[in-house]
Every structure is written in structure tokens, then in C-alpha cells.
């Protein structure tokens, strides 16, 4: 018997899908604030481009590879071009299949945008578009199939509520590979490369948290307990991470930094993502403390290396996601989710299943991204000359500035055609 | 005593600061300015409106130095600011009549020599 469509579930999932889509422009704001002024637009554009590109690849083939059938490595092509994705309920849910597809599309989008954080301020825009298209299929769709599309990780019992495997570890370890292949910015290690707008970073982080309620709250695909637990845990864990981060900041430098606070919100949200529907609220708060330490350490350590993984995708997403995935193995509680117990509640095998995912997903994401960018780099230059990097990606690739003054700018033509009058200085 | 004025590309400002530092030149002021030195105009497009940005962002360094530091300062400005393309900027050297250090009242050579430096 196929279950009926449930109006309440469908209404919530429509809202949740819109919430998750908001996360990608929010990420654009977060990332754009962290880069230098001359790369503001380019950085935001990479996130915006991910929406365009990943929606198309998802509809054409990504969704099908992730969610059609239960082959161990990839799904089938039965849903290519959204064939058979209709108003009928998706198996195991009470929402229309087409809505399920749209909700999952927003995950593919934000994950693709996340990887951009590793290569901003230097990668050329067109190669990035090609990379985003291929990555969304070759890495994201494959990992999504493994973790929750019926693939081998799900088959052998790995738990991943809202995307610790494909979204968080997938983006984090791909980011490391991308940073290594594309190489460091020319000024890296020579100049102080400071965030140009801390307010964007804070506003972006706030909007990301807001969107995350759809991300985790929607991953139960209904308004029942799993979704509600996921929603509440998304409130608890980041709050605890935030305060823990404050304490670490205070111990380290006797000041509480704003950029650090914004990062802490992301780390908390990421850590609870895989485990949101599996932990009791109490353990979700403990996770907020536990996840802070490895991420804080990774962010403090990375700038001392030659690895210019520019916006710390690995530390904030890869490491936090990995922590969350492992945490399930210890503290999942069938009393709360009706699914499984972790080691502490009597099932040691669950930890083994989680640990396997924590090894295999990073390895695949890193390896595949490395190969993909090496091949792409052989076909087209991934970076422009050093001079273009010095001028900034905004002017070179978009012909625009984020903060034009208008002083000294002369109108040469409008949409109506070339202006025949004597050129005059444009009012600011 | 001379006032050395160097107008350079903003993206080379950091290289210039580094070169000045290595040449032991201290006491520098830096201003963001708009200017035009004959380079090609930059065209930007905003929703179909195309504009020619005639004045480009530049950075102006002003360095007051004693005579023995004039050459090292010019060399540092050239070395740090050069890309080889049109628009690298210019250096002007202007005679300096008087200099006073406000804190101590020292004048001229003493005023433009960094504190603690060998005279």
C-alpha cells in the first residue's frame, strides 16, 4: 500500500525547501564578507552560479543517479530528466515525489557552493562553472546515493540524518583537494589577507542558521517526531558551540571575535546535521561542545601551513561533519528516534558503521575532486595570470565592482544605444 | 631634504611598502586617490549601462627623507610599483624647505630621521 499524500507534511516540506534554498545566497554573503573587496562579487557569484548549474545537473541526471534504484555505488537513469518524478508520493514519505526531488536539489546546490570557498580569489569563473557542473554529479550525487539514496553505506546501516556524508564531509574534503590542485593565492603568506566586511559574515551566518532549520527540520520529510527533533537540535547544538567558541577565544586571546562567532554558528549547525534526528536534546548539546575543539584547532592550525584552503571549508564542514557522524555511533538513542542505539546505549556495531563512513566518504570526495580538477586543468587554465589576480576577480571576470564610486566614470552607452551627446561624468 | 611623492597602482601598494621597509625607509604616509596616467580606460557594465572609468584608483605615497635616502626611496618605489604595463605611475621629487617633529621640536635632518636610527 502506498501511503497517501499528507497535506501538513507537504506544506512543511515546501517551506523547508525554500528555507534551504536561502542558505546558498546566505553562504554567498558569508563568503563574500571574508574575501578582499576586489573579489566580493566573484565570490558571491560562485554561490549564485551553483544554484543555476546544480539545479540543471540535478534535474538532468544527478537526482536519478542519487535516488533511482538501490545499486551499491550509483543509482540508475530511470529518473533522468525527471522522468517519472510526479505528484505521487515518494516511497517511504507522504509528500509528492517531485517535492522530494526539489528538496534534495537544494542540498546539491549548497554543497556545490560550499566547495567554492576553497578556490575563491583566484580560480577563473568559466572553469569554475564547468567544475561545479561535473562535481555536482560525480561527487555529490554519488555520495548522496551512498548515504541516503539506497547505496551501500545506507544498506550496511550507516546513519546520516541530513547529509554529514555528502554535504559536510563531501564538501570539506573536496575543498582540500581543490585548494591543493588550484594552488595558493599569489599573495598568500606574503600579505595580510583580511575579511573586508565582517558584517556580511555575521549576517550570512545568521541567515544560514535560519535556513538550517529547513535543512535539518525537513530531513524527516514530515511533521512527525524525527523532523521536530531535528529542528529543535538545530537550535541547541549551534548555541552551545557558539558559547564554547567564546570560551576558547577568551582563553586564547582574551577577546571574543565576531568572525569566530560566525564560524562557530556554522560549525554547530554542521555538527548536528548528520545526527539531528538521532540524538536526544541533551546529547545534542554535548555534541555542541565536543565539535568545537577539533574545528577550532583546525582553523587555528591551517593558516600556518602552505595550504591556501581559503575559507576553511575543511575545518568548518569536513571536520565538523566527521565529528557529527562519529558522535551518532556513540550516542544515538532508539528511545528518542526509534531507529538505533549507539555504543553508549548498547550497540557497538553502530560505531563501526559510522566510522567506516567517516573514512570512505572523505577518501572518495578528495580523490574524485583531485582527478576532476587535474583533468579540467589539462583542458583549460584554472587560473589567470598573477596580474589579473592582483587587479581582482570582479573586474577581470565580471567587469563590475562591488563598491563603485562613480567618480570619474563616464557614460558611453545605455540599453537604448550609443549616447550621441557629449559624454558627461556620471553622478555618483 | 626632499619630499618623494610616488603614485602607484593600489594592487602594488603592499609591494612598495615592503620595498621601502627593506630599504630602511621609515616615515611614510599613504593616500588613496583617483588619477589618470594615459592607460587604457576600463569599461564596466551595470544592467546594460556601460561606463568608462576614466579615473583609476591609485595610491599616493609621500616620503620625506634626508638627502642620502632620496635614491633608495626612489629605487624602492620603482621596484615595488613596477608591472611593466602602462599605468604603473610616477615619482616626483620636491625640495623640502623645513621639517619639524611635533613631539620634540627637532627640525630638518633630525625630524626626518627615524627615532633610534643611526644619523
Short mmCIF file of C-alpha atoms in Angstrom, two decimals:
data_model
loop_
_atom_site.label_atom_id
_atom_site.label_comp_id
_atom_site.label_asym_id
_atom_site.label_seq_id
_atom_site.Cartn_x
_atom_site.Cartn_y
_atom_site.Cartn_z
CA UNK A 1 0.00 0.00 0.00
CA UNK A 2 1.41 3.37 -0.93
CA UNK A 3 0.79 5.98 1.72
CA UNK A 4 -1.37 8.99 0.95
CA UNK A 5 -0.05 12.47 0.45
CA UNK A 6 -0.24 14.32 3.76
CA UNK A 7 -1.14 17.99 3.47
CA UNK A 8 0.68 19.05 6.66
CA UNK A 9 3.87 17.24 5.68
CA UNK A 10 3.73 18.68 2.17
CA UNK A 11 3.19 22.22 3.46
CA UNK A 12 6.18 21.95 5.79
CA UNK A 13 8.39 20.46 3.10
CA UNK A 14 7.53 23.29 0.67
CA UNK A 15 8.59 25.77 3.35
CA UNK A 16 11.68 23.74 4.26
CA UNK A 17 12.78 23.61 0.62
CA UNK A 18 12.57 27.39 0.35
CA UNK A 19 14.49 27.73 3.63
CA UNK A 20 17.32 25.54 2.36
CA UNK A 21 17.50 27.46 -0.91
CA UNK A 22 18.01 30.66 1.10
CA UNK A 23 21.13 29.13 2.59
CA UNK A 24 23.04 29.46 -0.66
CA UNK A 25 22.75 33.26 -1.02
CA UNK A 26 23.41 33.38 2.74
CA UNK A 27 26.59 31.42 2.14
CA UNK A 28 27.41 33.88 -0.65
CA UNK A 29 27.14 36.72 1.87
CA UNK A 30 29.20 34.84 4.45
CA UNK A 31 31.93 34.03 1.92
CA UNK A 32 31.87 37.47 0.25
CA UNK A 33 32.48 39.18 3.59
CA UNK A 34 35.53 37.01 4.21
CA UNK A 35 37.35 37.86 0.99
CA UNK A 36 39.02 41.09 -0.11
CA UNK A 37 36.93 43.91 -1.53
CA UNK A 38 38.11 43.32 -5.10
CA UNK A 39 36.77 39.74 -5.09
CA UNK A 40 33.41 40.37 -3.42
CA UNK A 41 31.18 39.91 -6.45
CA UNK A 42 33.10 36.97 -7.84
CA UNK A 43 32.81 35.12 -4.55
CA UNK A 44 29.06 35.70 -4.30
CA UNK A 45 28.69 34.82 -7.98
CA UNK A 46 30.27 31.41 -7.43
CA UNK A 47 27.50 30.65 -4.93
CA UNK A 48 24.80 32.05 -7.18
CA UNK A 49 26.22 30.09 -10.10
CA UNK A 50 25.95 26.91 -8.07
CA UNK A 51 22.17 27.42 -7.96
CA UNK A 52 21.97 27.71 -11.73
CA UNK A 53 24.36 24.93 -12.57
CA UNK A 54 23.45 22.38 -9.91
CA UNK A 55 19.70 22.67 -10.47
CA UNK A 56 20.22 21.75 -14.10
CA UNK A 57 22.62 18.85 -13.50
CA UNK A 58 20.34 17.62 -10.70
CA UNK A 59 17.27 17.59 -12.94
CA UNK A 60 19.08 16.08 -15.89
CA UNK A 61 20.96 13.24 -14.23
CA UNK A 62 22.05 13.96 -10.63
CA UNK A 63 18.75 13.18 -8.94
CA UNK A 64 18.41 9.95 -10.85
CA UNK A 65 21.93 8.76 -10.01
CA UNK A 66 21.35 9.58 -6.35
CA UNK A 67 17.80 8.38 -5.78
CA UNK A 68 16.76 5.95 -8.53
CA UNK A 69 17.11 2.30 -7.50
CA UNK A 70 19.42 0.76 -4.95
CA UNK A 71 22.63 -0.14 -6.76
CA UNK A 72 25.54 -0.11 -4.32
CA UNK A 73 27.62 2.65 -5.94
CA UNK A 74 25.23 4.71 -8.06
CA UNK A 75 21.51 4.66 -8.75
CA UNK A 76 20.03 4.29 -12.19
CA UNK A 77 18.98 6.55 -15.02
CA UNK A 78 15.27 5.84 -14.58
CA UNK A 79 14.60 9.37 -13.34
CA UNK A 80 16.92 11.14 -15.79
CA UNK A 81 15.30 14.38 -17.00
CA UNK A 82 12.88 13.91 -14.07
CA UNK A 83 11.16 11.07 -15.88
CA UNK A 84 8.59 9.55 -13.55
CA UNK A 85 9.04 12.19 -10.88
CA UNK A 86 5.41 13.09 -10.32
CA UNK A 87 2.81 14.10 -7.74
CA UNK A 88 2.63 10.51 -6.45
CA UNK A 89 4.18 10.13 -3.03
CA UNK A 90 7.86 9.27 -2.97
CA UNK A 91 8.42 5.77 -1.46
CA UNK A 92 8.61 5.96 2.31
CA UNK A 93 7.28 9.50 2.50
CA UNK A 94 3.91 11.22 2.44
CA UNK A 95 5.00 14.08 0.19
CA UNK A 96 4.91 14.33 -3.62
CA UNK A 97 7.91 12.77 -5.33
CA UNK A 98 8.54 15.99 -7.25
CA UNK A 99 8.75 17.94 -3.97
CA UNK A 100 11.17 15.38 -2.54
CA UNK A 101 13.32 15.94 -5.64
CA UNK A 102 13.22 19.73 -5.20
CA UNK A 103 14.18 19.48 -1.51
CA UNK A 104 17.14 17.26 -2.37
CA UNK A 105 18.14 19.65 -5.16
CA UNK A 106 18.70 22.43 -2.65
CA UNK A 107 21.19 20.17 -0.83
CA UNK A 108 23.14 19.57 -4.03
CA UNK A 109 23.20 23.33 -4.67
CA UNK A 110 24.58 24.42 -1.32
CA UNK A 111 27.16 21.66 -1.27
CA UNK A 112 28.47 22.71 -4.66
CA UNK A 113 28.60 26.33 -3.49
CA UNK A 114 30.48 25.30 -0.34
CA UNK A 115 33.40 23.90 -2.32
CA UNK A 116 33.90 27.31 -3.94
CA UNK A 117 35.21 28.54 -0.60
CA UNK A 118 38.46 26.68 -1.24
CA UNK A 119 39.29 28.39 -4.54
CA UNK A 120 37.88 31.93 -4.29
CA UNK A 121 40.06 34.95 -5.16
CA UNK A 122 41.95 33.06 -7.87
CA UNK A 123 40.04 30.44 -9.86
CA UNK A 124 38.72 31.69 -13.20
CA UNK A 125 34.94 31.84 -13.46
CA UNK A 126 34.33 29.70 -16.55
CA UNK A 127 36.42 26.72 -15.38
CA UNK A 128 34.59 27.02 -12.06
CA UNK A 129 31.23 26.66 -13.84
CA UNK A 130 32.41 23.51 -15.60
CA UNK A 131 33.86 22.18 -12.35
CA UNK A 132 30.62 22.87 -10.47
CA UNK A 133 28.57 21.03 -13.09
CA UNK A 134 30.77 17.94 -13.08
CA UNK A 135 31.37 17.93 -9.31
CA UNK A 136 27.64 18.05 -8.55
CA UNK A 137 27.21 14.79 -10.46
CA UNK A 138 30.47 12.91 -9.93
CA UNK A 139 30.90 13.66 -6.23
CA UNK A 140 27.67 14.96 -4.69
CA UNK A 141 25.17 12.66 -6.41
CA UNK A 142 27.33 9.60 -5.77
CA UNK A 143 27.83 10.34 -2.06
CA UNK A 144 24.14 11.19 -1.67
CA UNK A 145 23.29 7.80 -3.16
CA UNK A 146 25.65 6.03 -0.75
CA UNK A 147 24.30 7.77 2.33
CA UNK A 148 20.59 8.12 1.71
CA UNK A 149 19.64 7.06 -1.79
CA UNK A 150 19.77 3.32 -1.12
CA UNK A 151 23.51 2.89 -1.70
CA UNK A 152 25.94 0.69 0.14
CA UNK A 153 26.56 2.89 3.19
CA UNK A 154 22.84 3.08 3.90
CA UNK A 155 22.47 -0.66 3.23
CA UNK A 156 25.11 -1.58 5.78
CA UNK A 157 23.45 0.62 8.39
CA UNK A 158 25.32 3.92 8.43
CA UNK A 159 23.10 6.67 9.82
CA UNK A 160 23.18 10.13 8.27
CA UNK A 161 20.16 12.29 9.03
CA UNK A 162 20.64 15.34 6.82
CA UNK A 163 23.87 14.99 4.94
CA UNK A 164 27.00 14.52 7.04
CA UNK A 165 28.39 12.26 4.32
CA UNK A 166 27.55 14.00 1.03
CA UNK A 167 27.14 17.61 2.19
CA UNK A 168 29.60 18.16 5.00
CA UNK A 169 32.39 15.63 4.53
CA UNK A 170 31.81 15.72 0.77
CA UNK A 171 32.35 19.48 0.55
CA UNK A 172 35.10 19.67 3.19
CA UNK A 173 37.45 17.09 1.76
CA UNK A 174 36.72 18.13 -1.82
CA UNK A 175 37.69 21.65 -0.76
CA UNK A 176 41.06 20.41 0.45
CA UNK A 177 41.70 18.67 -2.87
CA UNK A 178 40.59 21.74 -4.83
CA UNK A 179 42.86 24.03 -2.83
CA UNK A 180 45.83 21.75 -3.46
CA UNK A 181 45.22 21.40 -7.19
CA UNK A 182 44.36 25.05 -7.88
CA UNK A 183 47.20 26.26 -5.63
CA UNK A 184 47.60 29.11 -3.18
CA UNK A 185 46.74 32.72 -3.97
CA UNK A 186 49.79 34.65 -5.11
CA UNK A 187 49.67 36.90 -2.03
CA UNK A 188 49.13 34.00 0.36
CA UNK A 189 51.75 34.11 3.08
CA UNK A 190 53.11 37.45 1.80
CA UNK A 191 50.33 39.88 2.64
CA UNK A 192 47.71 40.13 5.32
CA UNK A 193 44.56 38.89 3.55
CA UNK A 194 41.77 40.19 5.74
CA UNK A 195 37.98 39.86 5.57
CA UNK A 196 36.69 43.07 4.00
CA UNK A 197 33.26 43.13 5.63
CA UNK A 198 32.69 41.39 8.95
CA UNK A 199 29.02 42.42 8.94
CA UNK A 200 28.34 40.35 5.82
CA UNK A 201 29.95 37.41 7.57
CA UNK A 202 27.69 37.76 10.61
CA UNK A 203 24.51 38.35 8.63
CA UNK A 204 25.38 35.44 6.35
CA UNK A 205 25.94 33.15 9.33
CA UNK A 206 22.60 34.21 10.85
CA UNK A 207 20.72 33.52 7.63
CA UNK A 208 22.49 30.18 7.27
CA UNK A 209 21.32 29.13 10.74
CA UNK A 210 17.77 30.22 9.83
CA UNK A 211 17.89 28.17 6.63
CA UNK A 212 19.34 25.23 8.51
CA UNK A 213 16.01 24.73 10.29
CA UNK A 214 14.67 23.69 6.89
CA UNK A 215 17.78 21.64 6.17
CA UNK A 216 17.61 19.51 9.32
CA UNK A 217 13.95 20.04 10.18
CA UNK A 218 12.97 18.97 6.68
CA UNK A 219 15.15 15.88 6.62
CA UNK A 220 12.48 13.88 8.44
CA UNK A 221 10.27 14.55 5.36
CA UNK A 222 7.31 15.04 7.64
CA UNK A 223 5.99 16.89 10.64
CA UNK A 224 6.43 13.87 12.89
CA UNK A 225 8.96 13.28 15.66
CA UNK A 226 12.13 12.93 13.61
CA UNK A 227 11.58 16.26 11.88
CA UNK A 228 10.69 18.03 15.12
CA UNK A 229 13.71 16.57 16.93
CA UNK A 230 15.95 17.63 14.04
CA UNK A 231 14.52 21.13 14.19
CA UNK A 232 15.00 21.51 17.95
CA UNK A 233 18.52 20.07 17.90
CA UNK A 234 19.38 22.65 15.23
CA UNK A 235 18.55 25.28 17.83
CA UNK A 236 20.53 23.66 20.64
CA UNK A 237 23.85 22.49 19.19
CA UNK A 238 24.97 25.71 17.43
CA UNK A 239 24.10 27.75 20.54
CA UNK A 240 26.36 25.55 22.65
CA UNK A 241 29.12 25.67 20.04
CA UNK A 242 28.88 29.45 19.96
CA UNK A 243 29.41 29.78 23.70
CA UNK A 244 32.15 27.15 23.76
CA UNK A 245 33.90 29.08 20.98
CA UNK A 246 33.63 32.26 23.07
CA UNK A 247 35.41 30.50 25.92
CA UNK A 248 38.20 29.20 23.68
CA UNK A 249 38.62 32.67 22.15
CA UNK A 250 38.84 34.20 25.62
CA UNK A 251 41.42 31.69 26.79
CA UNK A 252 43.48 32.18 23.66
CA UNK A 253 43.45 35.97 23.30
CA UNK A 254 41.18 37.46 25.98
CA UNK A 255 38.90 38.76 23.21
CA UNK A 256 35.80 37.26 21.65
CA UNK A 257 35.99 37.66 17.89
CA UNK A 258 32.97 38.24 15.65
CA UNK A 259 34.30 36.26 12.70
CA UNK A 260 34.98 33.46 15.15
CA UNK A 261 31.40 33.65 16.39
CA UNK A 262 30.06 33.43 12.85
CA UNK A 263 32.28 30.41 12.25
CA UNK A 264 31.06 28.80 15.47
CA UNK A 265 27.44 29.03 14.31
CA UNK A 266 28.35 27.20 11.11
CA UNK A 267 30.38 24.57 12.96
CA UNK A 268 27.48 23.87 15.34
CA UNK A 269 24.96 23.61 12.51
CA UNK A 270 27.27 21.29 10.56
CA UNK A 271 27.97 19.03 13.54
CA UNK A 272 24.29 18.45 14.26
CA UNK A 273 23.41 17.90 10.57
CA UNK A 274 24.16 14.16 10.36
CA UNK A 275 22.87 13.44 13.84
CA UNK A 276 19.94 15.85 14.27
CA UNK A 277 17.23 13.18 14.23
CA UNK A 278 19.16 10.56 16.20
CA UNK A 279 20.31 12.31 19.38
CA UNK A 280 18.42 13.34 22.49
CA UNK A 281 18.43 17.11 23.02
CA UNK A 282 20.85 16.66 25.90
CA UNK A 283 23.41 14.78 23.84
CA UNK A 284 22.93 17.28 21.00
CA UNK A 285 24.11 19.96 23.43
CA UNK A 286 27.12 17.85 24.41
CA UNK A 287 27.92 17.50 20.72
CA UNK A 288 28.00 21.30 20.55
CA UNK A 289 30.91 21.29 23.00
CA UNK A 290 32.69 18.28 21.53
CA UNK A 291 32.62 19.52 17.93
CA UNK A 292 34.12 22.89 18.80
CA UNK A 293 37.59 21.63 19.71
CA UNK A 294 38.74 19.86 16.53
CA UNK A 295 37.30 22.63 14.32
CA UNK A 296 38.82 25.44 16.38
CA UNK A 297 42.17 23.66 16.31
CA UNK A 298 42.00 23.07 12.55
CA UNK A 299 41.16 26.73 11.86
CA UNK A 300 43.99 27.93 14.08
CA UNK A 301 46.46 25.49 12.51
CA UNK A 302 45.64 25.72 8.79
CA UNK A 303 46.97 29.28 8.15
CA UNK A 304 50.38 28.12 9.39
CA UNK A 305 50.58 25.68 6.51
CA UNK A 306 51.13 26.37 2.83
CA UNK A 307 47.64 25.04 2.07
CA UNK A 308 45.52 28.00 1.00
CA UNK A 309 42.13 26.40 1.61
CA UNK A 310 40.88 29.93 1.66
CA UNK A 311 37.66 29.96 3.67
CA UNK A 312 38.32 26.87 5.81
CA UNK A 313 35.67 24.61 4.30
CA UNK A 314 37.59 21.58 5.55
CA UNK A 315 37.70 22.79 9.15
CA UNK A 316 34.15 24.13 9.36
CA UNK A 317 32.40 21.45 7.30
CA UNK A 318 34.66 18.43 6.80
CA UNK A 319 35.89 18.12 10.37
CA UNK A 320 32.60 19.16 11.99
CA UNK A 321 30.66 16.75 9.75
CA UNK A 322 33.03 13.93 10.59
CA UNK A 323 32.63 14.64 14.31
CA UNK A 324 28.84 14.55 13.97
CA UNK A 325 28.90 11.28 12.02
CA UNK A 326 31.08 9.59 14.65
CA UNK A 327 29.03 11.06 17.51
CA UNK A 328 25.99 9.14 16.24
CA UNK A 329 27.96 5.93 16.73
CA UNK A 330 28.38 6.73 20.42
CA UNK A 331 25.19 8.49 21.45
CA UNK A 332 22.33 7.63 19.09
CA UNK A 333 19.36 6.64 21.20
CA UNK A 334 16.49 4.49 19.99
CA UNK A 335 14.35 5.88 22.81
CA UNK A 336 14.37 9.21 21.02
CA UNK A 337 14.37 8.30 17.35
CA UNK A 338 13.14 4.74 17.20
CA UNK A 339 15.99 3.91 14.84
CA UNK A 340 19.19 2.81 16.51
CA UNK A 341 21.33 2.86 19.63
CA UNK A 342 24.97 3.89 19.69
CA UNK A 343 27.82 2.40 21.71
CA UNK A 344 26.83 4.13 24.94
CA UNK A 345 23.28 2.77 24.69
CA UNK A 346 24.35 -0.76 23.92
CA UNK A 347 25.16 -1.18 20.23
CA UNK A 348 28.87 -1.08 19.46
CA UNK A 349 28.31 -2.16 15.85
CA UNK A 350 26.71 1.21 15.04
CA UNK A 351 30.00 2.93 15.84
CA UNK A 352 31.79 0.69 13.35
CA UNK A 353 29.28 1.57 10.64
CA UNK A 354 29.70 5.28 11.35
CA UNK A 355 33.50 5.01 11.40
CA UNK A 356 33.50 3.32 8.00
CA UNK A 357 31.56 6.25 6.52
CA UNK A 358 33.99 8.67 8.16
CA UNK A 359 36.87 7.04 6.30
CA UNK A 360 35.34 6.24 2.94
CA UNK A 361 33.39 9.44 2.21
CA UNK A 362 36.38 11.78 2.71
CA UNK A 363 38.60 9.49 0.64
CA UNK A 364 36.17 9.42 -2.27
CA UNK A 365 35.45 13.17 -2.16
CA UNK A 366 39.15 14.04 -2.02
CA UNK A 367 40.23 11.56 -4.71
CA UNK A 368 37.48 12.28 -7.19
CA UNK A 369 37.80 16.06 -6.87
CA UNK A 370 41.56 15.83 -7.29
CA UNK A 371 41.23 13.81 -10.52
CA UNK A 372 38.41 16.00 -11.83
CA UNK A 373 40.38 19.22 -11.39
CA UNK A 374 43.59 17.71 -12.79
CA UNK A 375 41.74 16.68 -15.95
CA UNK A 376 39.95 20.02 -16.17
CA UNK A 377 43.23 21.87 -15.64
CA UNK A 378 44.74 19.99 -18.58
CA UNK A 379 41.92 21.21 -20.81
CA UNK A 380 41.69 24.85 -19.71
CA UNK A 381 43.71 27.05 -17.37
CA UNK A 382 42.13 27.06 -13.92
CA UNK A 383 43.81 30.38 -13.04
CA UNK A 384 44.63 33.59 -14.81
CA UNK A 385 48.00 35.37 -14.78
CA UNK A 386 49.19 36.87 -11.49
CA UNK A 387 48.38 40.38 -12.73
CA UNK A 388 44.67 39.54 -13.05
CA UNK A 389 44.68 38.15 -9.55
CA UNK A 390 46.20 41.42 -8.31
CA UNK A 391 43.54 43.50 -10.06
CA UNK A 392 40.80 41.31 -8.63
CA UNK A 393 38.33 38.78 -9.98
CA UNK A 394 35.43 41.26 -10.01
CA UNK A 395 36.90 43.49 -12.70
CA UNK A 396 38.58 40.73 -14.67
CA UNK A 397 35.71 38.26 -14.85
CA UNK A 398 32.61 40.37 -14.36
CA UNK A 399 33.51 43.90 -15.44
CA UNK A 400 31.91 45.26 -12.28
CA UNK A 401 32.93 46.39 -8.83
CA UNK A 402 31.14 45.68 -5.57
CA UNK A 403 31.53 49.26 -4.39
CA UNK A 404 31.83 51.56 -7.43
CA UNK A 405 32.13 55.20 -6.51
CA UNK A 406 31.03 56.55 -9.86
CA UNK A 407 33.63 59.29 -9.53
CA UNK A 408 35.44 59.65 -12.82
CA UNK A 409 33.05 57.27 -14.60
CA UNK A 410 31.81 58.40 -17.98
CA UNK A 411 28.60 57.12 -19.61
CA UNK A 412 29.37 55.61 -23.00
CA UNK A 413 26.15 53.82 -23.91
CA UNK A 414 22.85 52.73 -22.47
CA UNK A 415 20.44 49.99 -23.46
CA UNK A 416 18.80 52.46 -25.83
CA UNK A 417 22.03 52.61 -27.81
CA UNK A 418 25.11 54.74 -28.04
CA UNK A 419 24.64 58.15 -26.49
CA UNK A 420 25.35 60.78 -29.12
CA UNK A 421 25.62 63.63 -26.65
CA UNK A 422 28.87 64.85 -25.26
CA UNK A 423 29.83 62.38 -22.53
CA UNK A 424 29.31 63.73 -19.05
CA UNK A 425 30.55 62.49 -15.75
CA UNK A 426 28.07 60.19 -14.13
CA UNK A 427 26.55 61.36 -10.84
CA UNK A 428 27.56 59.09 -8.02
CA UNK B 1 65.93 67.08 2.29
CA UNK B 2 63.37 66.04 -0.27
CA UNK B 3 59.72 65.06 -0.38
CA UNK B 4 59.38 62.00 -2.58
CA UNK B 5 55.87 61.55 -3.97
CA UNK B 6 55.16 58.21 -5.60
CA UNK B 7 51.87 57.42 -7.35
CA UNK B 8 51.39 53.68 -7.85
CA UNK B 9 48.78 51.03 -8.56
CA UNK B 10 46.73 50.07 -5.49
CA UNK B 11 47.47 46.38 -6.07
CA UNK B 12 51.20 47.18 -5.86
CA UNK B 13 50.93 49.27 -2.68
CA UNK B 14 51.91 46.37 -0.47
CA UNK B 15 54.94 45.56 -2.60
CA UNK B 16 56.04 49.18 -2.33
CA UNK B 17 55.67 49.18 1.45
CA UNK B 18 57.72 46.01 1.58
CA UNK B 19 60.46 47.50 -0.64
CA UNK B 20 60.57 50.71 1.43
CA UNK B 21 60.85 48.69 4.59
CA UNK B 22 63.72 46.67 3.16
CA UNK B 23 65.48 49.90 2.11
CA UNK B 24 65.24 51.09 5.73
CA UNK B 25 62.97 53.96 4.76
CA UNK B 26 60.57 54.83 7.57
CA UNK B 27 58.06 57.64 7.99
CA UNK B 28 55.67 57.04 5.14
CA UNK B 29 52.18 58.33 4.52
CA UNK B 30 49.83 56.75 2.03
CA UNK B 31 46.61 58.11 0.49
CA UNK B 32 44.03 56.53 -1.79
CA UNK B 33 43.50 58.77 -4.80
CA UNK B 34 41.90 58.74 -8.24
CA UNK B 35 44.06 59.51 -11.21
CA UNK B 36 44.74 59.04 -14.88
CA UNK B 37 48.13 58.48 -16.41
CA UNK B 38 47.34 57.61 -20.02
CA UNK B 39 46.50 53.95 -19.57
CA UNK B 40 43.60 52.33 -21.43
CA UNK B 41 40.22 53.18 -19.97
CA UNK B 42 38.41 50.45 -18.11
CA UNK B 43 34.86 49.66 -19.24
CA UNK B 44 32.32 48.37 -16.74
CA UNK B 45 28.74 47.25 -17.35
CA UNK B 46 25.83 47.61 -14.96
CA UNK B 47 22.49 46.22 -16.20
CA UNK B 48 23.09 47.35 -19.73
CA UNK B 49 24.62 50.68 -18.80
CA UNK B 50 28.22 50.79 -19.92
CA UNK B 51 30.54 53.23 -18.27
CA UNK B 52 34.11 54.15 -19.00
CA UNK B 53 36.07 54.56 -15.82
CA UNK B 54 38.45 57.30 -16.84
CA UNK B 55 40.00 57.83 -13.45
CA UNK B 56 41.61 54.77 -11.98
CA UNK B 57 42.22 54.02 -8.32
CA UNK B 58 45.78 54.88 -7.37
CA UNK B 59 47.76 55.11 -4.19
CA UNK B 60 49.99 58.07 -3.37
CA UNK B 61 53.00 57.65 -1.14
CA UNK B 62 54.60 60.68 0.45
CA UNK B 63 58.00 60.15 1.98
CA UNK B 64 60.06 62.98 3.49
CA UNK B 65 63.71 61.93 3.52
CA UNK B 66 67.17 63.30 4.12
CA UNK B 67 69.36 63.58 1.05
CA UNK B 68 71.16 60.25 1.46
CA UNK B 69 67.80 58.44 1.40
CA UNK B 70 66.45 60.02 -1.79
CA UNK B 71 67.88 57.40 -4.14
CA UNK B 72 66.99 54.34 -2.03
CA UNK B 73 63.42 55.66 -1.75
CA UNK B 74 63.07 56.14 -5.49
CA UNK B 75 64.53 52.70 -6.12
CA UNK B 76 62.13 51.11 -3.68
CA UNK B 77 59.12 52.85 -5.26
CA UNK B 78 60.20 51.70 -8.73
CA UNK B 79 60.97 48.17 -7.65
CA UNK B 80 57.75 47.70 -5.68
CA UNK B 81 55.46 49.50 -8.09
CA UNK B 82 56.57 48.26 -11.48
CA UNK B 83 54.50 45.84 -13.55
CA UNK B 84 55.74 46.98 -16.96
CA UNK B 85 52.27 47.96 -18.17
CA UNK B 86 51.03 51.46 -18.87
CA UNK B 87 49.63 52.94 -15.66
CA UNK B 88 52.41 52.00 -13.26
CA UNK B 89 52.53 55.60 -12.02
CA UNK B 90 55.12 58.32 -11.48
CA UNK B 91 57.53 59.62 -8.91
CA UNK B 92 58.02 63.31 -8.15
CA UNK B 93 60.86 64.63 -6.04
CA UNK B 94 60.23 68.02 -4.47
CA UNK B 95 62.67 70.13 -2.42
CA UNK B 96 61.67 70.36 1.19
CA UNK B 97 62.16 73.64 2.97
CA UNK B 98 61.61 72.71 6.58
CA UNK B 99 60.58 69.74 8.66
CA UNK B 100 59.58 69.73 12.31
CA UNK B 101 58.96 66.76 14.58
CA UNK B 102 55.99 67.80 16.69
CA UNK B 103 56.83 65.74 19.76
CA UNK B 104 60.38 67.05 20.31
CA UNK B 105 60.57 70.19 18.21
CA UNK B 106 63.56 68.70 16.32
CA UNK B 107 63.92 70.24 12.91
CA UNK B 108 65.09 69.26 9.44
CA UNK B 109 67.53 66.33 9.31
CA UNK B 110 66.69 65.27 12.84
CA UNK B 111 62.97 65.45 12.12
CA UNK B 112 63.04 63.19 9.06
CA UNK B 113 65.39 60.62 10.60
CA UNK B 114 63.55 57.78 12.32
CA UNK B 115 63.86 57.58 16.09
CA UNK B 116 66.73 55.31 17.04
CA UNK B 117 68.24 55.24 13.58
CA UNK B 118 71.94 55.98 13.05
CA UNK B 119 72.40 59.58 11.98
#
